Short mmCIF file of C-alpha atoms and ligand atoms in Angstrom, two decimals:
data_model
loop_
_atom_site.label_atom_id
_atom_site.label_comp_id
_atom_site.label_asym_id
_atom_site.label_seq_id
_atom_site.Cartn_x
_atom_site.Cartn_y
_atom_site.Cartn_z
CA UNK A 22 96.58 17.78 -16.13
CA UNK A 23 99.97 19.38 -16.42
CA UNK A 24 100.54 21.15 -12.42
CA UNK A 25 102.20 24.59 -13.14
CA UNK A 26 104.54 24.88 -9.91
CA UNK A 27 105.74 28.36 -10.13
CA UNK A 28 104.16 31.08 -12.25
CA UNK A 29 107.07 33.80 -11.89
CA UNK A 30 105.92 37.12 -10.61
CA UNK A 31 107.80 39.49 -12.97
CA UNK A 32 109.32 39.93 -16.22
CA UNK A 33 113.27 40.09 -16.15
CA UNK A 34 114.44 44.12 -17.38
CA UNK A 35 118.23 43.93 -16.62
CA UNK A 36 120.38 40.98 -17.26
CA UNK A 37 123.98 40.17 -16.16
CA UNK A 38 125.90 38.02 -18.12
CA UNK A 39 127.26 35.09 -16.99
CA UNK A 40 130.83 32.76 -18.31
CA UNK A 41 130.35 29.09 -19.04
CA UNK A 42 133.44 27.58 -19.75
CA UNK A 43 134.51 24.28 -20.64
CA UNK A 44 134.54 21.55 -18.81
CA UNK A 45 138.69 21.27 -19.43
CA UNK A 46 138.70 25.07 -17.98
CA UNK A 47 136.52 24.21 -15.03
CA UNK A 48 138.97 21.28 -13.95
CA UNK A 49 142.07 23.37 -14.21
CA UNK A 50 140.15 26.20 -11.63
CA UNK A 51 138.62 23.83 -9.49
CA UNK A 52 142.26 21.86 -9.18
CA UNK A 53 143.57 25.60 -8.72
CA UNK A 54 141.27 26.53 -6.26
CA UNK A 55 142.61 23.20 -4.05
CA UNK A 56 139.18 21.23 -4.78
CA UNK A 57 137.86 24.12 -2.40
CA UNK A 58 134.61 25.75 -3.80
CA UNK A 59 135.16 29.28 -1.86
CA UNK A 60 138.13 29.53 -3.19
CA UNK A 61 136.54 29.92 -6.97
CA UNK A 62 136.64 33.44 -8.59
CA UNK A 63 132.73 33.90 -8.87
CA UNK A 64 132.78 34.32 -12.28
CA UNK A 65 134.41 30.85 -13.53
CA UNK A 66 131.22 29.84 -11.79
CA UNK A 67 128.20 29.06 -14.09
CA UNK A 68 124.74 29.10 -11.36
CA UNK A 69 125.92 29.70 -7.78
CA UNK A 70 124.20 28.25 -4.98
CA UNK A 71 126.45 28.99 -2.21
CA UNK A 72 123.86 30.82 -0.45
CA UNK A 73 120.75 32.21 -0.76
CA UNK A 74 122.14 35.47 1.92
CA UNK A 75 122.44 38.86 -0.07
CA UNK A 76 122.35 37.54 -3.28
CA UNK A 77 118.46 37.78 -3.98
CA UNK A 78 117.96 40.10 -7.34
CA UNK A 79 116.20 43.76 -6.51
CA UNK A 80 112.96 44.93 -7.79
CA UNK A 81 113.02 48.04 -10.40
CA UNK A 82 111.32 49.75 -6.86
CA UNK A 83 114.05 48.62 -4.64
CA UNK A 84 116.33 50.59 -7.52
CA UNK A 85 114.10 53.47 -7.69
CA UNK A 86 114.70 53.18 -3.89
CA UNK A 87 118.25 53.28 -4.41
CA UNK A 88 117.90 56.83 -6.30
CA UNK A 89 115.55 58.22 -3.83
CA UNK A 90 117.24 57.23 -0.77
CA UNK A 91 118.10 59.77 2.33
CA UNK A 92 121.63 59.64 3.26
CA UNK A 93 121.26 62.16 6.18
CA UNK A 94 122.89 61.25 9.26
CA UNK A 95 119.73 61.93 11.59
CA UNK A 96 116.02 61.73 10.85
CA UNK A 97 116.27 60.50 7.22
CA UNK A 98 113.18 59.56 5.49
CA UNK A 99 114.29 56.15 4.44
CA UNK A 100 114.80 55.63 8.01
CA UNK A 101 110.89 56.66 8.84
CA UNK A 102 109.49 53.97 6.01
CA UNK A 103 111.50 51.45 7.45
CA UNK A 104 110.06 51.87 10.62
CA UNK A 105 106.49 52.57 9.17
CA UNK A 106 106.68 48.99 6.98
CA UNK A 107 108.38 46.63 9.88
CA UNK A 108 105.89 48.21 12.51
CA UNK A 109 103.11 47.40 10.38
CA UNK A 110 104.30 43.84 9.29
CA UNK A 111 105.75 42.56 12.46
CA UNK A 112 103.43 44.37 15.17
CA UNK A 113 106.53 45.49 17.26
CA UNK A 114 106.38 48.89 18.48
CA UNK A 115 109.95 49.56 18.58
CA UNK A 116 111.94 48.82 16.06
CA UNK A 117 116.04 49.11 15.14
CA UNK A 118 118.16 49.12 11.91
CA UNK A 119 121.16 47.14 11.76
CA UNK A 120 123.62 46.38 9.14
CA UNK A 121 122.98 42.54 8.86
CA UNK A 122 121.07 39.70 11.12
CA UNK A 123 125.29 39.11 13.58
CA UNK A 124 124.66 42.77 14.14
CA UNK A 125 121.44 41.91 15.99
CA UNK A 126 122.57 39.66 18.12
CA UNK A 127 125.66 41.04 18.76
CA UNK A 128 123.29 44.04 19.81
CA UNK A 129 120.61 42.18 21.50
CA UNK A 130 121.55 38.89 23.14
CA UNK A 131 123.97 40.20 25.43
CA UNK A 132 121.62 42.41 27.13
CA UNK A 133 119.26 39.22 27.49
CA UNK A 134 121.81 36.90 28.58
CA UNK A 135 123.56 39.53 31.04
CA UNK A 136 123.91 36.94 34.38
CA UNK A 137 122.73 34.18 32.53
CA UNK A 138 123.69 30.70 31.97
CA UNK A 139 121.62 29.28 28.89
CA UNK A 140 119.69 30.07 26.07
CA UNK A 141 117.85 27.64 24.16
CA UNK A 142 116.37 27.45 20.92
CA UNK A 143 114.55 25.07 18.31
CA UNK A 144 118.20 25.31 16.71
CA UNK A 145 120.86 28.33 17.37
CA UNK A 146 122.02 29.42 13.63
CA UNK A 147 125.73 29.41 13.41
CA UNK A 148 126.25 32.80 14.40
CA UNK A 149 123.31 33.06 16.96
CA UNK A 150 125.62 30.17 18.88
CA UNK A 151 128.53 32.43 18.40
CA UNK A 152 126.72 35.32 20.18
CA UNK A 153 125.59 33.09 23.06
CA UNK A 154 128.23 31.89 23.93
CA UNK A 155 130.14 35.56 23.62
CA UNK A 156 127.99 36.61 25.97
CA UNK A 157 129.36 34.10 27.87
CA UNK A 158 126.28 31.58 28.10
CA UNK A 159 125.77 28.41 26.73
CA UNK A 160 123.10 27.25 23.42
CA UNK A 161 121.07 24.57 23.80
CA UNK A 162 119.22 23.11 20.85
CA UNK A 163 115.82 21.50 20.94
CA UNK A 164 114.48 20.33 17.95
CA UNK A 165 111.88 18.17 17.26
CA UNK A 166 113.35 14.41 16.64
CA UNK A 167 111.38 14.58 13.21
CA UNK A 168 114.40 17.01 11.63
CA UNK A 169 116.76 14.34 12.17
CA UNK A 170 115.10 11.94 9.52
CA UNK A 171 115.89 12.80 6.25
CA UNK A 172 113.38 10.12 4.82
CA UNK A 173 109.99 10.77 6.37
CA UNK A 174 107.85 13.61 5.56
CA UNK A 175 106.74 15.99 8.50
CA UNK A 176 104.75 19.49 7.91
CA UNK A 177 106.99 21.24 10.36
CA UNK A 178 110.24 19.32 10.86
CA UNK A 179 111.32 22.63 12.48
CA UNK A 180 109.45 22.91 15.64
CA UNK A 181 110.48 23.22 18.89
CA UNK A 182 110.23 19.94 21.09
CA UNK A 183 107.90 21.56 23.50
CA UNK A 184 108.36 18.67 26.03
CA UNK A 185 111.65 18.80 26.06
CA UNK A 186 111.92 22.48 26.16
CA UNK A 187 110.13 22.39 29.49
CA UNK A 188 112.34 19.61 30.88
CA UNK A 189 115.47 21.94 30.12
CA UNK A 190 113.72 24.49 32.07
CA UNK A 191 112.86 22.86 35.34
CA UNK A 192 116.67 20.74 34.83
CA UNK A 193 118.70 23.98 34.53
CA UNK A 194 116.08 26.76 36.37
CA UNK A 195 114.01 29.44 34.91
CA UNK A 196 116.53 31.84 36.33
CA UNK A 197 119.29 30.74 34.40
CA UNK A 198 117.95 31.09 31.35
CA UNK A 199 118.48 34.17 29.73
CA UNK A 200 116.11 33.79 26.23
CA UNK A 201 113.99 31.13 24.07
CA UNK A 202 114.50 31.86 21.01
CA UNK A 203 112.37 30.23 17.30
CA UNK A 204 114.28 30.34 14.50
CA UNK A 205 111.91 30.30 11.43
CA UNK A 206 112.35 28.76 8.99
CA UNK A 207 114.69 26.34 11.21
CA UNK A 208 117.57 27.24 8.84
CA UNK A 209 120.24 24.39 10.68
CA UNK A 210 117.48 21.96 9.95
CA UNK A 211 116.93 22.38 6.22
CA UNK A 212 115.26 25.68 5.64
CA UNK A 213 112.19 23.26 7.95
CA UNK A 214 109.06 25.58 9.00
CA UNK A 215 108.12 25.84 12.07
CA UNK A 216 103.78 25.87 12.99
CA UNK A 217 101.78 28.80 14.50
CA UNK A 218 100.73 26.19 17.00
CA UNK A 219 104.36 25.42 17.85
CA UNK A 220 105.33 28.95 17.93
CA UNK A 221 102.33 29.94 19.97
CA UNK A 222 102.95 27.10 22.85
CA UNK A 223 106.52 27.73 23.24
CA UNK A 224 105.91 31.77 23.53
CA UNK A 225 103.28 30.10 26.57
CA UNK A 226 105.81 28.53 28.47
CA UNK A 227 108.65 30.81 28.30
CA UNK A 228 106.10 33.44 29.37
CA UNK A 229 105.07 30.44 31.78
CA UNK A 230 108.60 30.77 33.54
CA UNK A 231 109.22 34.17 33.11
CA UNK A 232 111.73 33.83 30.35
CA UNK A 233 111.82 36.23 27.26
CA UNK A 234 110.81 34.85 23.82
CA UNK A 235 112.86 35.98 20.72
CA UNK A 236 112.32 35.11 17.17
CA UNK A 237 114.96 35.08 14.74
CA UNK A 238 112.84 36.48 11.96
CA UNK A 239 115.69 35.88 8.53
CA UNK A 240 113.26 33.71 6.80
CA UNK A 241 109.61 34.80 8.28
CA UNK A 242 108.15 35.17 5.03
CA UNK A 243 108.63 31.39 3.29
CA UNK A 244 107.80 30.41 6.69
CA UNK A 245 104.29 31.96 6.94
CA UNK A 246 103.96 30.56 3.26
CA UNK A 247 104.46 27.16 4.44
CA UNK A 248 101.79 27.56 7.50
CA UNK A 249 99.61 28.69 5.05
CA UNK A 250 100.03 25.36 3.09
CA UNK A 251 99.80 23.10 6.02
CA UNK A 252 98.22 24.46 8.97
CA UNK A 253 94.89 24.15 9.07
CA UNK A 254 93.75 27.17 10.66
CA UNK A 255 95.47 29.29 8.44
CA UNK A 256 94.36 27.74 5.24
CA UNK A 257 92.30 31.06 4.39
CA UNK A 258 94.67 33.41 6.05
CA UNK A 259 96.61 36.45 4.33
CA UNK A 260 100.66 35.96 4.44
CA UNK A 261 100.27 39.45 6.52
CA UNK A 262 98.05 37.72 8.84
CA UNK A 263 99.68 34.78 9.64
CA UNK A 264 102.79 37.41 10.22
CA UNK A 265 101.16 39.23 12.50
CA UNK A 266 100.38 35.78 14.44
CA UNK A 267 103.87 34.59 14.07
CA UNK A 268 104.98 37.94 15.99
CA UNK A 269 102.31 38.19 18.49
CA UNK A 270 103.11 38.27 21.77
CA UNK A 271 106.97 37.90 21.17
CA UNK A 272 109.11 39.80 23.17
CA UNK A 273 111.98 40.34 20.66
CA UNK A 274 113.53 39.63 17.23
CA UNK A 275 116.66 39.52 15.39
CA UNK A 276 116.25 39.26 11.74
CA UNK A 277 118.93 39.30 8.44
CA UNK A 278 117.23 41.47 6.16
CA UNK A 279 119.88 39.80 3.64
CA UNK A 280 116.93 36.68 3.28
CA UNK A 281 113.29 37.65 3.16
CA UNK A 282 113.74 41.15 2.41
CA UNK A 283 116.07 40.33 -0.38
CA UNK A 284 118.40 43.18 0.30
CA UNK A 285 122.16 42.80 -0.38
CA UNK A 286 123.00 44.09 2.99
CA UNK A 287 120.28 44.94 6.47
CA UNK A 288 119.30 43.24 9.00
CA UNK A 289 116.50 44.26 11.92
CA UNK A 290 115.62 44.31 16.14
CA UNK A 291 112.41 44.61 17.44
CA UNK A 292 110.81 44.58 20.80
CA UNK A 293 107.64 45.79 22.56
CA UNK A 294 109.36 46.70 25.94
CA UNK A 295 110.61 50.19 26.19
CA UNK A 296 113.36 50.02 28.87
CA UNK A 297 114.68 47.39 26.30
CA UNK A 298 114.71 49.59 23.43
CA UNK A 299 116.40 51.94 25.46
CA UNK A 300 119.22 49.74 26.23
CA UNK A 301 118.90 48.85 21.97
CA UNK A 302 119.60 51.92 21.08
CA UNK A 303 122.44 52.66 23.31
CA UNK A 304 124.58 49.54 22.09
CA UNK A 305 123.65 50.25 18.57
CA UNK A 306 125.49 53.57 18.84
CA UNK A 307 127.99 52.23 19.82
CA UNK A 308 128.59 49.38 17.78
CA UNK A 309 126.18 50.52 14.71
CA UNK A 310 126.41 54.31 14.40
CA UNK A 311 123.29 56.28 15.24
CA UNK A 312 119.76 55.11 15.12
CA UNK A 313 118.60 55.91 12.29
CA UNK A 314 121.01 54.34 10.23
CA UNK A 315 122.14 51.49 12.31
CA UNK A 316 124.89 50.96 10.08
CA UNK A 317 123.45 51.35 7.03
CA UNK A 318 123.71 53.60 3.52
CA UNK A 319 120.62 55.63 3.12
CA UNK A 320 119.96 53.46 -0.39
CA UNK A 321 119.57 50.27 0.99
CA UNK A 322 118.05 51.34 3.91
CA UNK A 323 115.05 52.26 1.01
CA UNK A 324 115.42 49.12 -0.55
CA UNK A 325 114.78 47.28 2.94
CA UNK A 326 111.66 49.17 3.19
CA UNK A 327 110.52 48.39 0.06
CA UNK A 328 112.38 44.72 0.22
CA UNK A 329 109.83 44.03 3.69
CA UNK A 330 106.70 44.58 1.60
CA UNK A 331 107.89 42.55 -1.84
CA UNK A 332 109.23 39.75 0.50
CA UNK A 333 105.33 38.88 1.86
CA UNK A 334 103.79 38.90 -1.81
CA UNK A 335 101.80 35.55 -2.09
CA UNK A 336 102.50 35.67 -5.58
CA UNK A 337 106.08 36.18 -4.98
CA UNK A 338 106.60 33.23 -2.33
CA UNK A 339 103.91 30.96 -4.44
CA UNK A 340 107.04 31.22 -6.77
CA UNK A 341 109.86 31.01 -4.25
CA UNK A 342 108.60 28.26 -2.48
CA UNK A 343 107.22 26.74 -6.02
CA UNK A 344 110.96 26.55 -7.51
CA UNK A 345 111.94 24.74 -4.66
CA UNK A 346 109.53 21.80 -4.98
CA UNK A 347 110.22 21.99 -8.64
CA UNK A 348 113.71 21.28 -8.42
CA UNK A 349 112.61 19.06 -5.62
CA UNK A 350 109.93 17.01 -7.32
CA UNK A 351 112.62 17.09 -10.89
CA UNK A 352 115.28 15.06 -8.21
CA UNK A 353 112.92 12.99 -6.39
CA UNK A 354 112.04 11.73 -9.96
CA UNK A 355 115.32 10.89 -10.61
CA UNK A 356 115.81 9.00 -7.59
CA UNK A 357 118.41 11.59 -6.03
CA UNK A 358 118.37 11.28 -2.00
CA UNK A 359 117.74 15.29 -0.37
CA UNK A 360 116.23 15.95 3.04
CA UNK A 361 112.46 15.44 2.85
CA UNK A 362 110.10 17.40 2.34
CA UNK A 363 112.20 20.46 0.56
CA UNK A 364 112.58 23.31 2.94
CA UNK A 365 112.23 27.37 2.21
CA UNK A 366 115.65 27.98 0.80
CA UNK A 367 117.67 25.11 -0.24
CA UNK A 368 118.00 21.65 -1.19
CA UNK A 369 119.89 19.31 0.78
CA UNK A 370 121.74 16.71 -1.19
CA UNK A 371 122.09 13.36 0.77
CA UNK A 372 125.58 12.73 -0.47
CA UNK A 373 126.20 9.70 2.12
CA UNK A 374 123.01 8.01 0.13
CA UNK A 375 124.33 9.04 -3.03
CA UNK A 376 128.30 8.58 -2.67
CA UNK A 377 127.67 5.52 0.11
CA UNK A 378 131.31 4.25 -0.68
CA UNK A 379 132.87 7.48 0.46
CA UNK A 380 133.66 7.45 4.01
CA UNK A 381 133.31 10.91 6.04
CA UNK A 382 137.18 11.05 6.27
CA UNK A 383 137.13 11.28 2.23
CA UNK A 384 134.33 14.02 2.71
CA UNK A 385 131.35 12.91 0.29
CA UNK A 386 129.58 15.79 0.39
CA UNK A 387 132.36 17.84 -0.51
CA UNK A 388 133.27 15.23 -3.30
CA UNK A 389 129.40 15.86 -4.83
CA UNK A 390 130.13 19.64 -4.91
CA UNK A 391 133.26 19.47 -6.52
CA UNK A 392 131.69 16.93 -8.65
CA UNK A 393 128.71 19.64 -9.05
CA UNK A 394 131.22 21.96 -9.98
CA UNK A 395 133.04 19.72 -13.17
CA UNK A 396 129.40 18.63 -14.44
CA UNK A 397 128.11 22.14 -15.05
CA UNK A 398 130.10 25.02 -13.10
CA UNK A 399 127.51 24.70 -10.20
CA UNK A 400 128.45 26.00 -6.95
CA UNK A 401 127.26 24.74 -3.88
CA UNK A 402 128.47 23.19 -0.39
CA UNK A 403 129.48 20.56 1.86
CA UNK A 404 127.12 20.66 5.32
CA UNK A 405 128.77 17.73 6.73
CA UNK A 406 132.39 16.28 8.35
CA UNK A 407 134.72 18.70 5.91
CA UNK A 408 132.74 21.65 7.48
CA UNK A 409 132.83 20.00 11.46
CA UNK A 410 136.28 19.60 11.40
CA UNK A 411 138.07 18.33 14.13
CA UNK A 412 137.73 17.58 17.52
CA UNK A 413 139.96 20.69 19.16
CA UNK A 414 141.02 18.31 22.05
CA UNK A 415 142.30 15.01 19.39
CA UNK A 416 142.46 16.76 16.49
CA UNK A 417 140.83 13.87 14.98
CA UNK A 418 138.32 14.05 11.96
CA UNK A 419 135.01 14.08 13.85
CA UNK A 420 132.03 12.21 12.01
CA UNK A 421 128.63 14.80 11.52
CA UNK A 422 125.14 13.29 11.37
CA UNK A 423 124.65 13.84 8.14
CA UNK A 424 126.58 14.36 5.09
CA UNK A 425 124.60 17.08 3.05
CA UNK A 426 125.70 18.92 -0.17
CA UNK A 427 123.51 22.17 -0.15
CA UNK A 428 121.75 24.07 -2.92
CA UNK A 429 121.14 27.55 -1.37
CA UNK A 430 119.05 29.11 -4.27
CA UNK A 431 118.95 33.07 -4.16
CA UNK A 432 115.86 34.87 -4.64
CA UNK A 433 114.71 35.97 -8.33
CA UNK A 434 118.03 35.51 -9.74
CA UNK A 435 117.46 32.15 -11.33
CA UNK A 436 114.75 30.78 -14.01
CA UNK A 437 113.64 27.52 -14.16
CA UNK A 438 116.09 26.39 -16.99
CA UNK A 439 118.65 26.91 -14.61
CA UNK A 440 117.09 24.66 -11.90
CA UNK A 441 116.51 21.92 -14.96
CA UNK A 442 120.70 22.23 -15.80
CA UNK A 443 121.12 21.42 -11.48
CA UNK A 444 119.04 18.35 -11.44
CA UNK A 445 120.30 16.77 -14.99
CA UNK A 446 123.88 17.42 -13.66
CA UNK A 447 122.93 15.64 -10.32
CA UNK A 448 121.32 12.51 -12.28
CA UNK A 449 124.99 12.47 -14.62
CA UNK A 450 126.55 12.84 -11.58
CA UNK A 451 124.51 9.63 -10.08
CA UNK A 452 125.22 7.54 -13.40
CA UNK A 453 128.59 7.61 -12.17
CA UNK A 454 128.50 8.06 -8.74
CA UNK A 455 130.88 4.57 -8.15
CA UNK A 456 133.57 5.93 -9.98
CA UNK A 457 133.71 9.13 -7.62
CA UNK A 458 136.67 9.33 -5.26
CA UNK A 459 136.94 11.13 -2.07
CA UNK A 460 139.36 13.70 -1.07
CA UNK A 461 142.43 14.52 1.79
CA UNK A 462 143.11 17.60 3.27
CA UNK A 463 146.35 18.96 2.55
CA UNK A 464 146.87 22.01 4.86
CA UNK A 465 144.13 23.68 6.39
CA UNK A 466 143.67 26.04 9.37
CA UNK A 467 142.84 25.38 13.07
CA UNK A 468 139.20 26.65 12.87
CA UNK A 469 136.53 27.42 10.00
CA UNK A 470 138.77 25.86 8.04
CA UNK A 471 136.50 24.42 5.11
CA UNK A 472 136.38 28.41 3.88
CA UNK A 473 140.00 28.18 3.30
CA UNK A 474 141.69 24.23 3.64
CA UNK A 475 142.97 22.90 0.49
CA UNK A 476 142.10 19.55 -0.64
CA UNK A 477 143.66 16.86 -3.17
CA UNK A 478 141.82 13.65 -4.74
CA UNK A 479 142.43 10.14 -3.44
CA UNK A 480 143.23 7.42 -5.86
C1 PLP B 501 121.69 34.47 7.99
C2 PLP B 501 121.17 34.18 9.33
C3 PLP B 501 121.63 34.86 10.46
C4 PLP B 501 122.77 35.86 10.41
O1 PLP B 501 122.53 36.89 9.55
P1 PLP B 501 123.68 37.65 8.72
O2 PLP B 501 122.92 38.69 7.98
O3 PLP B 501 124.34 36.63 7.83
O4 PLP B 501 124.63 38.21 9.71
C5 PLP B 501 121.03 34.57 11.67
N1 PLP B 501 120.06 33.63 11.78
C6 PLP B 501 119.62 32.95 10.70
C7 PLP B 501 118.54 31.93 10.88
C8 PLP B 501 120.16 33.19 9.46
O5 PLP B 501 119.74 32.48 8.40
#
C-alpha cells in the first residue's frame, strides 16, 4: 500500500503568480546579485525557502479578520480575542501583544536578567543570544549531544541535557542565573522537538533552584505534533492538550507569532506572575505603544487570533509536518545527506557530505544554494562558515560544525509539486556535484556579513 503523507487541509481560492525564467536569466541575476542569495529581487526567484518566518499563506478567516479588525487605540476588540484565544491555548493568565518574537525579548529578558550573570537554554535562537547578552548577561547552550549527529535518528534531538543543565547551575550559582529558557522546536538544532518529559524535568529543577523557566513558544504547535508522534504518553492526546502540558507550570514565554500562528507580522509574552506583568506592560509602552496593541495594526492583530487557533489544527500540522517527511523521505531516496530525522520547519542539506571536495574557506553550503538557485530558481541558505564569519580578534575564516544548506519551507504556500521540483534539482545537482567549485569573498562587511558580502567563483 501506497502511504499518503500529507492530505492538504484546504482548497487553494487566491493564487499569486510566480516568474520562472531561464536558466541563462537566472545566471546573469545570481552573478548580479554577487553569488549572494539575499541579494536576489524576490521575484527572479522561482520557490523561496529562505525562511519559513512571515511568509506562511492566510486563511480566507484570517482575511475576513483583516476586514473586521479594530484599529482603536485602547480596548479594541481584536485585542480582547487575542487575549481570549492565547489564554485559552497556552494557560497563562496574563498575556501581551508584541509586534514580532525580538520584541519579546527585548521586553522580557531584561527584566529577568536585571543583576544577573547567565541564562541558559537548550539552544539561545540568534536573537534570544542577542537579547542576553544586551542585557548584559551571558547565553549558555545545553543541548543534548544527540543534535550534534546528523546521522543517527533521535525522537527529540532538541532536549535539554538535564545533567548538564544542573552542573551549570551548581558551577556558576543559582543566583546568577537570571532564566532557563526551552526553545521548542529547538530551531538552532534543525527545527528538533523537544519531549514533555524533557520539558517537564527541566521546569523541576529551575523551580528546584529558584530560577524562572521561560519558553520560547515560535514553533509550539509542530512541536506538540511531534510529541504526539513519539511520546508515549501522549499518543491519544489532543494537540490542545499536549499544549496545555507544554505550558504548565512555566513561568514565562516569548513567542514569534510570525511561525505557528502564520501571521506576516506578531509575536506574544505571557506569564502567570502579576508583579511581572506589571513590569510587562510598562516596557511595552514604552518600546511597543500601548497594551492593547503592542505594536501592532488592528488587522493582524485579528488574524493572530484567528492564526493561534488554525496553527493547532491536527489536520493542519498532519500536513505541515507530512510535507516535511515527504520531501524528506523523496531525498533520503535519492541518497542526498540532511540532518536526521527531518525537523518541524526545514530541511537541512549536508553540503560538506554532498560537496566533500569543497573546503569551508570555499563555503560549500553556500556553493549548493547558489547551485540550488541555477538548477531551478530555488532559494535557500548557507547555515555554516559563510554565515560564522570571522574570528573578530584574527579576522581569520573560522570553521562551523557543520556545513548546512537550509530549506525553510513556509506554511500553506507550497504544494507538493513544488517540493518534487526541490528534491529532483538536489539529485541533478548531486549528478554533478564534482564539477562544483567553491567561492571567495570579495568585499564584505565586519559583521552579519553573509546578508550583504559579495562573492565570486573559484576556478
Ligand atoms: C523567529 C524566532 C525568534 C525571533 O522572532 P522574530 O519574530 O523573527 O523577531 C525567536 N526565537 C525563535 C526560536 C525563533 O524561531
Amino acid at each position: 500500500m501506497k502511504q499518503i503523507y500529507f492530505p492538504e487541509p484546504f482548497r487553494i481560492k487566491s493564487v499569486e503568480p510566480l516568474t520562472v525564467l531561464t536558466r541563462e536569466e537566472r545566471e546573469q541575476k545570481i552573478a548580479r546579485a554577487g553569488y549572494n542569495v539575499f541579494a536576489l529581487a524576490s521575484e527572479d526567484v522561482y520557490i523561496d525557502l529562505l525562511t519559513d518566518s512571515g511568509t506562511g499563506a492566510m486563511s480566507s478567516s484570517q482575511w475576513a479578520g483583516v476586514m473586521t479588525g479594530d484599529e482603536s487605540y485602547a480596548g479594541a476588540s481584536s485585542y480582547y480575542h487575542v487575549q481570549e484565544a492565547a489564554q485559552r491555548i497556552f494557560g497563562m493568565p496574563y498575556v501581551q501583544l508584541v509586534h514580532q518574537g525580538r520584541a519579546a525579548e527585548k521586553v522580557l529578558l531584561p527584566i529577568l536578567l536585571a543583576g544577573k550573570k547567565y541564562a541558559i537554554a537548550n539552544m539561545h535562537f540568534d536573537t534570544t543570544r542577542a537579547h542576553v547578552e544586551l542585557a548584559g548577561a551571558r547565553a549558555i547552550d545545553c543541548v543534548v549531544p544527540e543534535a550534534l549527529d546528523t546521522t543517527t535518528y533521535a525522537d527529540f534531538k532538541g532536549n535539554m541535557d538535564v545533567e548538564r543543565l544542573e552542573r551549570y547551575i551548581r558551577d556558576l550559582g543559582a543566583e546568577n542565573i537570571g532564566v532557563v529558557i526551552m526553545t521548542i522546536t529547538n530551531n538552532s538544532a534543525g527545527g528538533q522537538p523537544v519531549s514533555v518529559a524533557n520539558i517537564r524535568a527541566t521546569r523541576d529543577l529551575a523551580h528546584r533552584y529558584g530560577i524562572p523557566f521561560m519558553i520560547d513558544a515560535a514553533r509550539y504547535a509542530e512541536n506538540s505534533y511531534f510529541v504526539k508522534q513519539r511520546e508515549e504518553e501522549f499518543r491519544t492526546s489532543s494537540i490542545a492538550d499536549i499544549v496545555r502540558a507544554t505550558f504548565e507550570g512555566a513561568d514565562c514565554f516569548t513567542m514569534s507569532a510570525k511561525k505557528d500562528a502564520i501571521v506576516n507580522m506578531g509575536g506574544l509574552i505571557g506569564c502567570r506572575d502579576k508583579a511581572l506583568f506589571e513590569t510587562v506592560k510598562q516596557r511595552t509602552i514604552s518600546f511597543e505603544g500601548f497594551v492593547t496593541y503592542g505594536g501592532m495594526s488592528g488587522r493582524d492583530i485579528e488574524a493572530l487570533a484567528r492564526g493561534l487557533d488554525e496553527g493547532i489544527d491536527e489536520n493542519y500540522l498532519r500536513y505541515r509536518i507530512g510535507q516535511m517527511q515527504y520531501l524528506a523521505a523523496r531525498l533520503e531516496e535519492g541518497g542526498i545527506p540532511f540532518q536526521s530525522p527531518v525537523g518541524g520547519h526545514a530541511v537541512f542539506v549536508d553540503a560538506k557530505k554532498l560537496l566533500p571536495h569543497i573546503p569551508y574557506y570555499e563555503f560549500p553550503a553556500q556553493a549548493l544554494a547558489i547551485e540550488l538557485y541555477r538548477e531551478a530558481g530555488i532559494r535557500a541558505c548557507d547555515i555554516g562558515s559563510y554565515m560564522l564569519g570571522n574570528d573578530p580578534d584574527t579576522g581569520k575564516q573560522l570553521e562551523a560544525d557543520f556545513e548546512f544548506t537550509r530549506l525553510a519551507v513556509p506554511r500553506r504556500v507550497y504544494t507538493q509539486s513544488h517540493l518534487d521540483v526541490i528534491a529532483d534539482a538536489l539529485l541533478n545537482i548531486k549528478e554533478r556535484a564534482d564539477k562544483i567549485k567553491g567561492y571567495k569573498i570579495v568585499e564584505e562587511p565586519p559583521i552579519l556579513r553573509h546578508f550583504t558580502a559579495k562573492l565570486a567563483p573559484l576556478g
